[in-house]
mmCIF file of C-alpha atoms in Angstrom:
data_model
loop_
_atom_site.group_PDB
_atom_site.id
_atom_site.type_symbol
_atom_site.label_atom_id
_atom_site.label_comp_id
_atom_site.label_asym_id
_atom_site.label_seq_id
_atom_site.Cartn_x
_atom_site.Cartn_y
_atom_site.Cartn_z
ATOM 1 C CA SER O 108 57.833 43.899 115.529
ATOM 2 C CA ILE O 109 60.504 44.593 112.951
ATOM 3 C CA PRO O 110 61.240 41.707 110.553
ATOM 4 C CA ALA O 111 64.767 40.416 111.180
ATOM 5 C CA GLU O 112 65.663 40.767 107.467
ATOM 6 C CA LEU O 113 65.411 44.559 107.561
ATOM 7 C CA SER O 114 68.234 46.918 108.422
ATOM 8 C CA GLY O 115 67.765 49.911 110.693
ATOM 9 C CA SER O 116 68.060 52.284 107.744
ATOM 10 C CA GLU O 117 65.317 50.384 105.877
ATOM 11 C CA VAL O 118 63.028 50.713 108.899
ATOM 12 C CA ASP O 119 63.810 54.424 109.209
ATOM 13 C CA ALA O 120 63.087 54.958 105.498
ATOM 14 C CA ALA O 121 59.753 53.125 105.862
ATOM 15 C CA ALA O 122 58.833 55.366 108.818
ATOM 16 C CA ALA O 123 59.506 58.486 106.731
ATOM 17 C CA ARG O 124 57.449 57.117 103.811
ATOM 18 C CA VAL O 125 54.524 56.324 106.105
ATOM 19 C CA LEU O 126 54.497 59.824 107.605
ATOM 20 C CA ALA O 127 54.737 61.485 104.186
ATOM 21 C CA GLY O 128 52.069 59.178 102.792
ATOM 22 C CA ARG O 129 49.626 60.380 105.452
ATOM 23 C CA GLY O 130 50.382 64.052 104.754
ATOM 24 C CA TRP O 131 52.837 64.619 107.596
ATOM 25 C CA THR O 132 55.943 66.745 107.038
ATOM 26 C CA VAL O 133 59.085 64.853 108.022
ATOM 27 C CA THR O 134 61.065 67.309 110.137
ATOM 28 C CA GLU O 135 63.791 65.039 111.505
ATOM 29 C CA ARG O 136 65.498 61.865 110.338
ATOM 30 C CA SER O 137 68.320 60.290 112.276
ATOM 31 C CA ALA O 138 69.371 56.741 113.004
ATOM 32 C CA GLY O 139 66.460 55.168 114.831
ATOM 33 C CA ARG O 140 64.297 58.288 115.004
ATOM 34 C CA THR O 141 61.891 59.896 112.535
ATOM 35 C CA VAL O 142 59.749 62.913 113.444
ATOM 36 C CA GLY O 143 56.828 64.378 111.532
ATOM 37 C CA THR O 144 54.463 67.296 112.045
ATOM 38 C CA LEU O 145 50.912 67.885 110.875
ATOM 39 C CA GLN O 146 48.588 70.867 111.212
ATOM 40 C CA ARG O 147 45.005 70.060 110.296
ATOM 41 C CA ALA O 148 41.497 70.936 111.560
ATOM 42 C CA GLY O 149 42.750 72.762 114.637
ATOM 43 C CA TYR O 150 45.315 70.078 115.476
ATOM 44 C CA ASP O 151 49.020 70.803 115.877
ATOM 45 C CA ALA O 152 50.569 67.352 115.936
ATOM 46 C CA THR O 153 54.035 65.882 116.226
ATOM 47 C CA ALA O 154 54.620 62.150 115.772
ATOM 48 C CA ILE O 155 57.880 60.560 116.889
ATOM 49 C CA LEU O 156 58.707 57.103 115.524
ATOM 50 C CA GLU O 157 61.656 55.513 117.321
ATOM 51 C CA ARG O 158 63.299 52.128 116.879
ATOM 52 C CA GLU O 159 63.714 50.359 120.200
ATOM 53 C CA GLY O 160 65.147 46.896 119.792
ATOM 54 C CA GLN O 161 62.958 44.949 117.369
ATOM 55 C CA ARG O 162 60.000 47.321 117.461
ATOM 56 C CA VAL O 163 59.047 50.865 116.558
ATOM 57 C CA ILE O 164 57.468 53.015 119.270
ATOM 58 C CA ILE O 165 55.141 55.798 118.111
ATOM 59 C CA ARG O 166 54.771 58.773 120.431
ATOM 60 C CA THR O 167 52.880 62.003 119.970
ATOM 61 C CA ASP O 168 52.836 65.553 121.251
ATOM 62 C CA THR O 169 49.551 66.981 119.999
ATOM 63 C CA THR O 170 47.261 69.857 120.864
ATOM 64 C CA ARG O 171 43.932 70.930 119.435
ATOM 65 C CA LYS O 172 42.045 74.198 119.475
ATOM 66 C CA PRO O 173 38.349 73.261 119.715
ATOM 67 C CA VAL O 174 37.394 76.554 118.055
ATOM 68 C CA PRO O 175 39.510 79.290 116.456
ATOM 69 C CA GLY O 176 40.929 81.619 119.092
ATOM 70 C CA ALA O 177 40.472 79.083 121.905
ATOM 71 C CA GLU O 178 43.352 77.836 124.006
ATOM 72 C CA ALA O 179 45.003 74.681 122.637
ATOM 73 C CA GLN O 180 44.327 71.549 124.678
ATOM 74 C CA PRO O 181 46.527 68.429 124.791
ATOM 75 C CA ILE O 182 44.939 65.520 122.951
ATOM 76 C CA ILE O 183 45.932 62.055 121.764
ATOM 77 C CA PRO O 184 44.813 61.500 118.159
ATOM 78 C CA ILE O 185 44.231 57.766 118.570
ATOM 79 C CA ASN O 186 43.014 57.116 115.026
ATOM 80 C CA TRP O 187 45.925 58.997 113.465
ATOM 81 C CA LEU O 188 48.356 56.898 115.512
ATOM 82 C CA ARG O 189 46.543 53.688 114.538
ATOM 83 C CA TYR O 190 46.782 54.624 110.853
ATOM 84 C CA LEU O 191 50.524 55.273 111.194
ATOM 85 C CA GLN O 192 51.017 51.968 113.010
ATOM 86 C CA ARG O 193 48.991 50.007 110.441
ATOM 87 C CA ASP O 194 50.757 51.637 107.490
ATOM 88 C CA LEU O 195 54.189 51.044 109.035
ATOM 89 C CA ASN O 196 53.432 47.367 109.686
ATOM 90 C CA GLN O 197 52.325 46.979 106.053
ATOM 91 C CA GLN O 198 55.450 48.743 104.757
ATOM 92 C CA LEU O 199 57.768 46.571 106.856
ATOM 93 C CA ILE O 200 56.065 43.347 105.779
ATOM 94 C CA GLN O 201 56.199 44.384 102.117
ATOM 95 C CA GLN O 202 59.886 45.270 102.364
ATOM 96 C CA ALA O 203 60.754 42.025 104.129
ATOM 97 C CA THR O 204 59.080 39.900 101.450
ATOM 98 C CA ARG O 205 60.812 41.540 98.467
#
């Protein structure tokens, strides 16, 4: 959950820092919504971080080509999402205790 001391813009800025810190390209920033993309190892990933009340929801739209030239298959990169969630929680806690 989002610490009560933080403003929406502080949460949005933390979301953008987390994406960039993991090598994602931030492609959209608006109030309550930050979107990043990542192409790596056959993956074509989009992560959407949205503020909903006192929490941030992380969604993904990701495909992966198992081998070059193959058809892309939908996939959920669980570990990538866990890393984003962990990093965001750490960022929010650090910001709230400054």
